[in-house]
């Protein structure tokens, strides 16, 4: 039963990665001459957090696939799926968004290029997950490319859902967050029930495993809160509050809203790795040990081999003439 829960949670976590990217950068006009400082600041911030997300996810993968880990095989499968999804989601930002902001001087074809980045993102996730789910979620970006098959699919989906795709995305994001929180609570309840049935002798014998599972439960609770809370906050803030801010501040609020929206999408993919290293002391110790063994020792060996000949100690000569005369 626990393995089934893990697989269902993995499906919901992976499918939630595409909920907010439809309207992330539709109007992102910061490349004119009046916004040069803002442009390079945004590029620097985006590059920093993209690098942080890639490195943190790769480090989490190395820790989870180590030999002396406390996590079970289903949890490692979930983590690996989420890491792959996060790395795939970073591709449009590195290949389309940042080069387009730096190289283009006019707004021009920016919207079309972002549609191409969304199509590429959806194609990667199409290979990784289910096709029908992502066609339902991202109908708006697929509609920009005039194709008869895509138009037929979008019409069928609209006829079945009987609501607009934007409204469907909002309710779908909230539904995913609630479902993931419920599935996490079910997993934790089964884990506690399993360890409550163990007698005192077994607990004394396997005390270290019990402590490890306690940290495991705590980290999963924090990850569930971050994941579900992030989805709910994103769905509410960027769908309802953005309209209110535009009505109050007119079009001036559109630029900071879009910047914060893109930054939120990038940071959301770093929450799992950040929570993993903050709540798991064994992972931090293992990572420090690997860095010392793989980085510090080779550097020290190279320095010892490159010592100059003058510094090397001179062998002592035996003095025999004085003793013979005495």
mmCIF file of C-alpha atoms in Angstrom:
data_model
loop_
_atom_site.group_PDB
_atom_site.id
_atom_site.type_symbol
_atom_site.label_atom_id
_atom_site.label_comp_id
_atom_site.label_asym_id
_atom_site.label_seq_id
_atom_site.Cartn_x
_atom_site.Cartn_y
_atom_site.Cartn_z
ATOM 1 C CA UNK A 1 0.000 0.000 0.000
ATOM 2 C CA UNK A 2 2.797 2.426 0.839
ATOM 3 C CA UNK A 3 4.403 1.919 -2.577
ATOM 4 C CA UNK A 4 1.101 2.790 -4.255
ATOM 5 C CA UNK A 5 0.839 5.981 -2.201
ATOM 6 C CA UNK A 6 4.375 6.927 -3.239
ATOM 7 C CA UNK A 7 3.605 6.415 -6.927
ATOM 8 C CA UNK A 8 0.420 8.500 -6.744
ATOM 9 C CA UNK A 9 2.257 11.308 -4.934
ATOM 10 C CA UNK A 10 4.992 11.234 -7.581
ATOM 11 C CA UNK A 11 2.391 11.625 -10.328
ATOM 12 C CA UNK A 12 0.785 14.634 -8.617
ATOM 13 C CA UNK A 13 4.149 16.264 -7.884
ATOM 14 C CA UNK A 14 5.331 15.902 -11.464
ATOM 15 C CA UNK A 15 2.055 17.113 -12.971
ATOM 16 C CA UNK A 16 2.066 20.212 -10.789
ATOM 17 C CA UNK A 17 5.272 21.520 -12.395
ATOM 18 C CA UNK A 18 3.372 22.912 -15.375
ATOM 19 C CA UNK A 19 0.507 24.686 -13.581
ATOM 20 C CA UNK A 20 1.819 28.232 -13.594
ATOM 21 C CA UNK A 21 3.989 28.522 -16.671
ATOM 22 C CA UNK A 22 1.214 29.386 -19.101
ATOM 23 C CA UNK A 23 1.065 33.042 -18.061
ATOM 24 C CA UNK A 24 4.539 33.420 -16.558
ATOM 25 C CA UNK A 25 6.134 35.604 -19.233
ATOM 26 C CA UNK A 26 3.438 36.644 -21.657
ATOM 27 C CA UNK A 27 4.300 40.337 -21.211
ATOM 28 C CA UNK A 28 7.894 40.713 -20.064
ATOM 29 C CA UNK A 29 8.976 43.909 -21.740
ATOM 30 C CA UNK A 30 12.204 44.836 -19.935
ATOM 31 C CA UNK A 31 14.551 45.000 -22.895
ATOM 32 C CA UNK A 32 14.077 48.557 -24.055
ATOM 33 C CA UNK A 33 16.611 51.292 -23.346
ATOM 34 C CA UNK A 34 14.705 52.616 -20.332
ATOM 35 C CA UNK A 35 15.016 49.367 -18.404
ATOM 36 C CA UNK A 36 18.656 48.377 -18.958
ATOM 37 C CA UNK A 37 19.489 48.225 -15.236
ATOM 38 C CA UNK A 38 16.388 46.185 -14.486
ATOM 39 C CA UNK A 39 17.187 43.890 -17.392
ATOM 40 C CA UNK A 40 20.686 42.962 -16.241
ATOM 41 C CA UNK A 41 19.575 42.726 -12.611
ATOM 42 C CA UNK A 42 16.832 40.274 -13.546
ATOM 43 C CA UNK A 43 19.240 38.252 -15.691
ATOM 44 C CA UNK A 44 21.758 38.055 -12.822
ATOM 45 C CA UNK A 45 19.113 37.017 -10.285
ATOM 46 C CA UNK A 46 17.575 34.436 -12.611
ATOM 47 C CA UNK A 47 21.008 32.997 -13.455
ATOM 48 C CA UNK A 48 21.937 32.720 -9.775
ATOM 49 C CA UNK A 49 18.762 30.890 -8.788
ATOM 50 C CA UNK A 50 18.868 28.650 -11.852
ATOM 51 C CA UNK A 51 22.424 27.651 -10.934
ATOM 52 C CA UNK A 52 21.356 27.112 -7.327
ATOM 53 C CA UNK A 53 18.448 24.927 -8.408
ATOM 54 C CA UNK A 54 20.557 22.771 -10.709
ATOM 55 C CA UNK A 55 23.364 22.268 -8.170
ATOM 56 C CA UNK A 56 21.017 21.580 -5.238
ATOM 57 C CA UNK A 57 19.010 19.016 -7.193
ATOM 58 C CA UNK A 58 22.170 17.246 -8.368
ATOM 59 C CA UNK A 59 23.565 17.167 -4.817
ATOM 60 C CA UNK A 60 20.300 15.733 -3.533
ATOM 61 C CA UNK A 61 20.498 13.031 -6.188
ATOM 62 C CA UNK A 62 24.034 12.060 -5.108
ATOM 63 C CA UNK A 63 22.977 11.820 -1.450
ATOM 64 C CA UNK A 64 19.837 9.793 -2.179
ATOM 65 C CA UNK A 65 21.734 7.299 -4.318
ATOM 66 C CA UNK A 66 24.447 6.741 -1.711
ATOM 67 C CA UNK A 67 24.812 3.397 0.016
ATOM 68 C CA UNK A 68 24.269 4.483 3.624
ATOM 69 C CA UNK A 69 20.965 6.324 3.224
ATOM 70 C CA UNK A 70 17.925 6.006 5.499
ATOM 71 C CA UNK A 71 15.344 6.326 2.751
ATOM 72 C CA UNK A 72 13.409 3.503 1.178
ATOM 73 C CA UNK A 73 13.391 2.603 -2.484
ATOM 74 C CA UNK A 74 9.947 4.134 -3.272
ATOM 75 C CA UNK A 75 11.010 7.464 -1.778
ATOM 76 C CA UNK A 76 14.215 7.425 -3.842
ATOM 77 C CA UNK A 77 12.144 6.801 -6.967
ATOM 78 C CA UNK A 78 9.920 9.776 -6.132
ATOM 79 C CA UNK A 79 12.929 12.013 -5.515
ATOM 80 C CA UNK A 80 14.569 10.946 -8.771
ATOM 81 C CA UNK A 81 11.390 11.682 -10.736
ATOM 82 C CA UNK A 82 11.047 15.117 -9.142
ATOM 83 C CA UNK A 83 14.726 15.923 -9.790
ATOM 84 C CA UNK A 84 14.398 14.983 -13.459
ATOM 85 C CA UNK A 85 11.241 17.084 -13.747
ATOM 86 C CA UNK A 86 12.943 20.070 -12.111
ATOM 87 C CA UNK A 87 15.961 19.850 -14.402
ATOM 88 C CA UNK A 88 13.723 19.556 -17.467
ATOM 89 C CA UNK A 89 11.726 22.594 -16.319
ATOM 90 C CA UNK A 90 14.918 24.679 -16.169
ATOM 91 C CA UNK A 91 15.624 24.124 -19.893
ATOM 92 C CA UNK A 92 13.287 26.837 -21.334
ATOM 93 C CA UNK A 93 14.704 29.451 -18.952
ATOM 94 C CA UNK A 94 18.299 28.701 -19.950
ATOM 95 C CA UNK A 95 17.761 28.240 -23.689
ATOM 96 C CA UNK A 96 15.021 30.776 -24.488
ATOM 97 C CA UNK A 97 14.265 33.264 -21.718
ATOM 98 C CA UNK A 98 17.746 34.468 -20.713
ATOM 99 C CA UNK A 99 19.190 34.643 -24.271
ATOM 100 C CA UNK A 100 16.067 36.441 -25.491
ATOM 101 C CA UNK A 101 16.314 39.080 -22.771
ATOM 102 C CA UNK A 102 20.032 39.647 -23.402
ATOM 103 C CA UNK A 103 20.181 39.587 -27.201
ATOM 104 C CA UNK A 104 16.920 41.202 -28.286
ATOM 105 C CA UNK A 105 16.599 44.977 -28.188
ATOM 106 C CA UNK A 106 12.908 45.250 -28.998
ATOM 107 C CA UNK A 107 9.833 43.497 -27.722
ATOM 108 C CA UNK A 108 9.129 42.206 -31.235
ATOM 109 C CA UNK A 109 8.801 38.456 -31.405
ATOM 110 C CA UNK A 110 9.356 37.805 -27.717
ATOM 111 C CA UNK A 111 5.873 36.390 -27.201
ATOM 112 C CA UNK A 112 6.328 33.945 -30.082
ATOM 113 C CA UNK A 113 9.694 32.832 -28.705
ATOM 114 C CA UNK A 114 8.158 32.243 -25.299
ATOM 115 C CA UNK A 115 5.454 30.160 -26.955
ATOM 116 C CA UNK A 116 8.242 28.083 -28.506
ATOM 117 C CA UNK A 117 9.875 27.668 -25.101
ATOM 118 C CA UNK A 118 6.595 26.525 -23.606
ATOM 119 C CA UNK A 119 6.113 24.063 -26.454
ATOM 120 C CA UNK A 120 9.610 22.669 -25.866
ATOM 121 C CA UNK A 121 8.922 22.412 -22.138
ATOM 122 C CA UNK A 122 5.656 20.589 -22.792
ATOM 123 C CA UNK A 123 7.363 18.246 -25.244
ATOM 124 C CA UNK A 124 9.956 17.230 -22.639
ATOM 125 C CA UNK A 125 7.287 16.600 -20.044
ATOM 126 C CA UNK A 126 5.194 14.776 -22.632
ATOM 127 C CA UNK A 127 7.979 12.223 -22.978
ATOM 128 C CA UNK A 128 8.341 12.003 -19.224
ATOM 129 C CA UNK A 129 4.687 11.815 -18.161
ATOM 130 C CA UNK A 130 1.201 11.464 -19.632
ATOM 131 C CA UNK A 131 0.220 13.251 -22.826
ATOM 132 C CA UNK A 132 -3.424 13.915 -22.115
ATOM 133 C CA UNK A 133 -2.769 15.582 -18.766
ATOM 134 C CA UNK A 134 -0.419 18.216 -20.164
ATOM 135 C CA UNK A 135 -2.637 18.872 -23.192
ATOM 136 C CA UNK A 136 -5.462 19.683 -20.758
ATOM 137 C CA UNK A 137 -3.269 21.887 -18.582
ATOM 138 C CA UNK A 138 -1.498 23.866 -21.316
ATOM 139 C CA UNK A 139 -4.120 24.329 -24.011
ATOM 140 C CA UNK A 140 -3.481 28.078 -24.215
ATOM 141 C CA UNK A 141 0.165 27.742 -25.259
ATOM 142 C CA UNK A 142 -0.603 24.940 -27.693
ATOM 143 C CA UNK A 143 -3.351 27.021 -29.295
ATOM 144 C CA UNK A 144 -0.838 29.628 -30.531
ATOM 145 C CA UNK A 145 0.503 27.153 -33.108
ATOM 146 C CA UNK A 146 -2.219 26.767 -35.719
ATOM 147 C CA UNK A 147 -2.605 23.061 -36.257
ATOM 148 C CA UNK A 148 -5.783 21.217 -37.078
ATOM 149 C CA UNK A 149 -5.085 18.348 -34.704
ATOM 150 C CA UNK A 150 -4.341 20.622 -31.761
ATOM 151 C CA UNK A 151 -7.463 22.686 -32.451
ATOM 152 C CA UNK A 152 -9.602 19.563 -32.532
ATOM 153 C CA UNK A 153 -8.111 18.352 -29.257
ATOM 154 C CA UNK A 154 -8.658 21.731 -27.591
ATOM 155 C CA UNK A 155 -12.278 21.838 -28.746
ATOM 156 C CA UNK A 156 -12.930 18.359 -27.400
ATOM 157 C CA UNK A 157 -11.364 19.268 -24.054
ATOM 158 C CA UNK A 158 -13.420 22.459 -23.806
ATOM 159 C CA UNK A 159 -16.587 20.548 -24.628
ATOM 160 C CA UNK A 160 -15.842 18.002 -21.920
ATOM 161 C CA UNK A 161 -14.775 20.444 -19.225
ATOM 162 C CA UNK A 162 -17.424 23.117 -20.015
ATOM 163 C CA UNK A 163 -15.199 25.769 -18.427
ATOM 164 C CA UNK A 164 -12.380 27.957 -19.662
ATOM 165 C CA UNK A 165 -8.863 26.597 -19.553
ATOM 166 C CA UNK A 166 -7.568 29.389 -17.314
ATOM 167 C CA UNK A 167 -10.193 28.684 -14.669
ATOM 168 C CA UNK A 168 -9.434 24.985 -14.984
ATOM 169 C CA UNK A 169 -5.720 25.625 -14.345
ATOM 170 C CA UNK A 170 -6.488 27.566 -11.154
ATOM 171 C CA UNK A 171 -8.763 24.925 -9.691
ATOM 172 C CA UNK A 172 -6.409 22.171 -10.887
ATOM 173 C CA UNK A 173 -3.477 23.700 -8.985
ATOM 174 C CA UNK A 174 -5.503 23.954 -5.762
ATOM 175 C CA UNK A 175 -6.770 20.400 -6.236
ATOM 176 C CA UNK A 176 -3.201 19.129 -6.676
ATOM 177 C CA UNK A 177 -2.034 20.826 -3.485
ATOM 178 C CA UNK A 178 -4.870 19.388 -1.384
ATOM 179 C CA UNK A 179 -4.423 15.925 -2.888
ATOM 180 C CA UNK A 180 -0.668 15.898 -2.269
ATOM 181 C CA UNK A 181 -1.175 16.951 1.348
ATOM 182 C CA UNK A 182 -3.715 14.154 1.846
ATOM 183 C CA UNK A 183 -1.397 11.569 0.283
ATOM 184 C CA UNK A 184 1.535 12.691 2.440
ATOM 185 C CA UNK A 185 -0.604 12.401 5.572
ATOM 186 C CA UNK A 186 -1.655 8.884 4.530
ATOM 187 C CA UNK A 187 1.970 7.837 4.037
ATOM 188 C CA UNK A 188 3.030 9.231 7.421
ATOM 189 C CA UNK A 189 0.078 7.568 9.160
ATOM 190 C CA UNK A 190 1.027 4.181 7.716
ATOM 191 C CA UNK A 191 4.646 4.648 8.787
ATOM 192 C CA UNK A 192 3.663 5.531 12.353
ATOM 193 C CA UNK A 193 1.205 2.645 12.541
ATOM 194 C CA UNK A 194 3.877 0.224 11.374
ATOM 195 C CA UNK A 195 6.410 1.373 13.962
ATOM 196 C CA UNK A 196 3.821 1.510 16.738
ATOM 197 C CA UNK A 197 3.296 -2.249 16.371
ATOM 198 C CA UNK A 198 6.962 -3.010 17.088
ATOM 199 C CA UNK A 199 7.639 -4.233 20.631
ATOM 200 C CA UNK A 200 10.150 -2.741 23.043
ATOM 201 C CA UNK A 201 12.859 -5.344 22.396
ATOM 202 C CA UNK A 202 12.881 -4.649 18.694
ATOM 203 C CA UNK A 203 13.033 -0.921 19.363
ATOM 204 C CA UNK A 204 16.095 -1.403 21.571
ATOM 205 C CA UNK A 205 17.749 -3.559 18.967
ATOM 206 C CA UNK A 206 17.041 -1.203 16.055
ATOM 207 C CA UNK A 207 17.165 2.112 17.858
ATOM 208 C CA UNK A 208 19.211 3.881 15.202
ATOM 209 C CA UNK A 209 16.722 3.005 12.463
ATOM 210 C CA UNK A 210 13.889 4.388 14.590
ATOM 211 C CA UNK A 211 15.729 7.688 15.004
ATOM 212 C CA UNK A 212 16.398 7.783 11.290
ATOM 213 C CA UNK A 213 12.728 7.245 10.474
ATOM 214 C CA UNK A 214 11.789 10.058 12.888
ATOM 215 C CA UNK A 215 13.958 12.478 10.903
ATOM 216 C CA UNK A 216 12.470 11.036 7.739
ATOM 217 C CA UNK A 217 8.917 11.787 8.957
ATOM 218 C CA UNK A 218 9.862 15.326 9.969
ATOM 219 C CA UNK A 219 11.460 16.064 6.615
ATOM 220 C CA UNK A 220 8.436 14.700 4.775
ATOM 221 C CA UNK A 221 6.098 16.915 6.818
ATOM 222 C CA UNK A 222 8.132 20.014 5.970
ATOM 223 C CA UNK A 223 8.306 19.031 2.304
ATOM 224 C CA UNK A 224 4.544 18.454 2.204
ATOM 225 C CA UNK A 225 3.888 21.848 3.790
ATOM 226 C CA UNK A 226 6.249 23.607 1.372
ATOM 227 C CA UNK A 227 4.887 21.848 -1.684
ATOM 228 C CA UNK A 228 1.204 22.215 -0.886
ATOM 229 C CA UNK A 229 1.579 25.699 0.543
ATOM 230 C CA UNK A 230 3.591 26.810 -2.465
ATOM 231 C CA UNK A 231 0.922 25.655 -4.875
ATOM 232 C CA UNK A 232 -1.876 27.343 -2.920
ATOM 233 C CA UNK A 233 0.032 30.618 -2.505
ATOM 234 C CA UNK A 234 0.984 30.692 -6.173
ATOM 235 C CA UNK A 235 -2.538 29.951 -7.363
ATOM 236 C CA UNK A 236 -4.060 32.657 -5.166
ATOM 237 C CA UNK A 237 -1.442 35.379 -5.505
ATOM 238 C CA UNK A 238 -0.745 35.227 -9.227
ATOM 239 C CA UNK A 239 -4.336 34.684 -10.322
ATOM 240 C CA UNK A 240 -6.377 36.923 -8.028
ATOM 241 C CA UNK A 241 -3.987 39.440 -6.466
ATOM 242 C CA UNK A 242 -2.368 40.309 -9.787
ATOM 243 C CA UNK A 243 -5.691 41.544 -11.156
ATOM 244 C CA UNK A 244 -6.226 43.666 -8.053
ATOM 245 C CA UNK A 245 -2.748 45.207 -8.318
ATOM 246 C CA UNK A 246 -3.226 45.993 -12.006
ATOM 247 C CA UNK A 247 -6.501 47.744 -11.243
ATOM 248 C CA UNK A 248 -4.845 49.818 -8.505
ATOM 249 C CA UNK A 249 -1.494 50.660 -10.155
ATOM 250 C CA UNK A 250 -2.513 50.258 -13.831
ATOM 251 C CA UNK A 251 0.095 48.756 -16.184
ATOM 252 C CA UNK A 252 3.025 49.839 -14.009
ATOM 253 C CA UNK A 253 2.470 46.835 -11.761
ATOM 254 C CA UNK A 254 2.665 44.383 -14.657
ATOM 255 C CA UNK A 255 6.470 44.339 -14.839
ATOM 256 C CA UNK A 256 7.157 43.488 -11.150
ATOM 257 C CA UNK A 257 4.303 40.970 -11.163
ATOM 258 C CA UNK A 258 5.806 39.080 -14.114
ATOM 259 C CA UNK A 259 9.315 39.235 -12.645
ATOM 260 C CA UNK A 260 8.120 37.893 -9.297
ATOM 261 C CA UNK A 261 6.057 35.230 -11.066
ATOM 262 C CA UNK A 262 9.045 33.891 -13.020
ATOM 263 C CA UNK A 263 11.239 34.024 -9.928
ATOM 264 C CA UNK A 264 8.601 32.166 -7.924
ATOM 265 C CA UNK A 265 8.458 29.403 -10.538
ATOM 266 C CA UNK A 266 12.242 28.956 -10.345
ATOM 267 C CA UNK A 267 12.331 29.015 -6.540
ATOM 268 C CA UNK A 268 9.454 26.566 -6.313
ATOM 269 C CA UNK A 269 11.629 23.932 -7.980
ATOM 270 C CA UNK A 270 14.321 24.423 -5.328
ATOM 271 C CA UNK A 271 12.077 23.836 -2.297
ATOM 272 C CA UNK A 272 12.469 20.060 -2.182
ATOM 273 C CA UNK A 273 16.278 20.084 -2.220
ATOM 274 C CA UNK A 274 16.448 22.973 0.273
ATOM 275 C CA UNK A 275 14.089 21.253 2.711
ATOM 276 C CA UNK A 276 15.970 17.992 2.235
ATOM 277 C CA UNK A 277 19.325 19.428 3.309
ATOM 278 C CA UNK A 278 17.883 21.621 6.081
ATOM 279 C CA UNK A 279 16.094 18.740 7.806
ATOM 280 C CA UNK A 280 18.546 15.900 7.202
ATOM 281 C CA UNK A 281 21.768 16.097 9.194
ATOM 282 C CA UNK A 282 23.072 12.806 7.817
ATOM 283 C CA UNK A 283 22.808 14.148 4.277
ATOM 284 C CA UNK A 284 24.828 17.231 5.191
ATOM 285 C CA UNK A 285 27.538 15.167 6.886
ATOM 286 C CA UNK A 286 27.728 12.764 3.959
ATOM 287 C CA UNK A 287 27.995 15.646 1.513
ATOM 288 C CA UNK A 288 30.784 17.320 3.512
ATOM 289 C CA UNK A 289 32.649 14.017 3.721
ATOM 290 C CA UNK A 290 32.412 13.465 -0.020
ATOM 291 C CA UNK A 291 33.627 16.992 -0.724
ATOM 292 C CA UNK A 292 36.610 16.534 1.596
ATOM 293 C CA UNK A 293 37.592 13.206 0.083
ATOM 294 C CA UNK A 294 37.125 14.221 -3.543
ATOM 295 C CA UNK A 295 38.328 17.839 -3.464
ATOM 296 C CA UNK A 296 40.604 18.519 -0.496
ATOM 297 C CA UNK A 297 42.742 15.370 -0.675
ATOM 298 C CA UNK A 298 43.573 15.571 -4.404
ATOM 299 C CA UNK A 299 44.587 19.220 -3.986
ATOM 300 C CA UNK A 300 46.895 18.384 -1.058
ATOM 301 C CA UNK A 301 48.489 15.514 -2.985
ATOM 302 C CA UNK A 302 49.160 17.747 -5.977
ATOM 303 C CA UNK A 303 50.775 20.369 -3.755
ATOM 304 C CA UNK A 304 53.057 17.780 -2.153
ATOM 305 C CA UNK A 305 54.180 16.485 -5.541
ATOM 306 C CA UNK A 306 54.999 20.002 -6.775
ATOM 307 C CA UNK A 307 57.413 20.939 -3.933
ATOM 308 C CA UNK A 308 60.682 22.505 -5.225
ATOM 309 C CA UNK A 309 63.902 20.579 -4.930
ATOM 310 C CA UNK A 310 65.481 23.183 -2.622
ATOM 311 C CA UNK A 311 62.820 22.609 0.022
ATOM 312 C CA UNK A 312 63.338 18.848 0.097
ATOM 313 C CA UNK A 313 65.390 17.727 3.151
ATOM 314 C CA UNK A 314 69.089 16.988 2.545
ATOM 315 C CA UNK A 315 70.223 13.537 3.755
ATOM 316 C CA UNK A 316 72.672 13.605 6.666
ATOM 317 C CA UNK A 317 76.232 12.304 6.109
ATOM 318 C CA UNK A 318 77.941 10.105 8.635
ATOM 319 C CA UNK A 319 81.084 11.682 10.201
ATOM 320 C CA UNK A 320 83.629 8.916 10.715
ATOM 321 C CA UNK A 321 87.032 10.707 10.611
ATOM 322 C CA UNK A 322 86.808 12.324 14.059
ATOM 323 C CA UNK A 323 85.988 9.073 15.823
ATOM 324 C CA UNK A 324 88.912 7.301 14.192
ATOM 325 C CA UNK A 325 91.431 9.964 15.321
ATOM 326 C CA UNK A 326 90.100 9.897 18.882
#
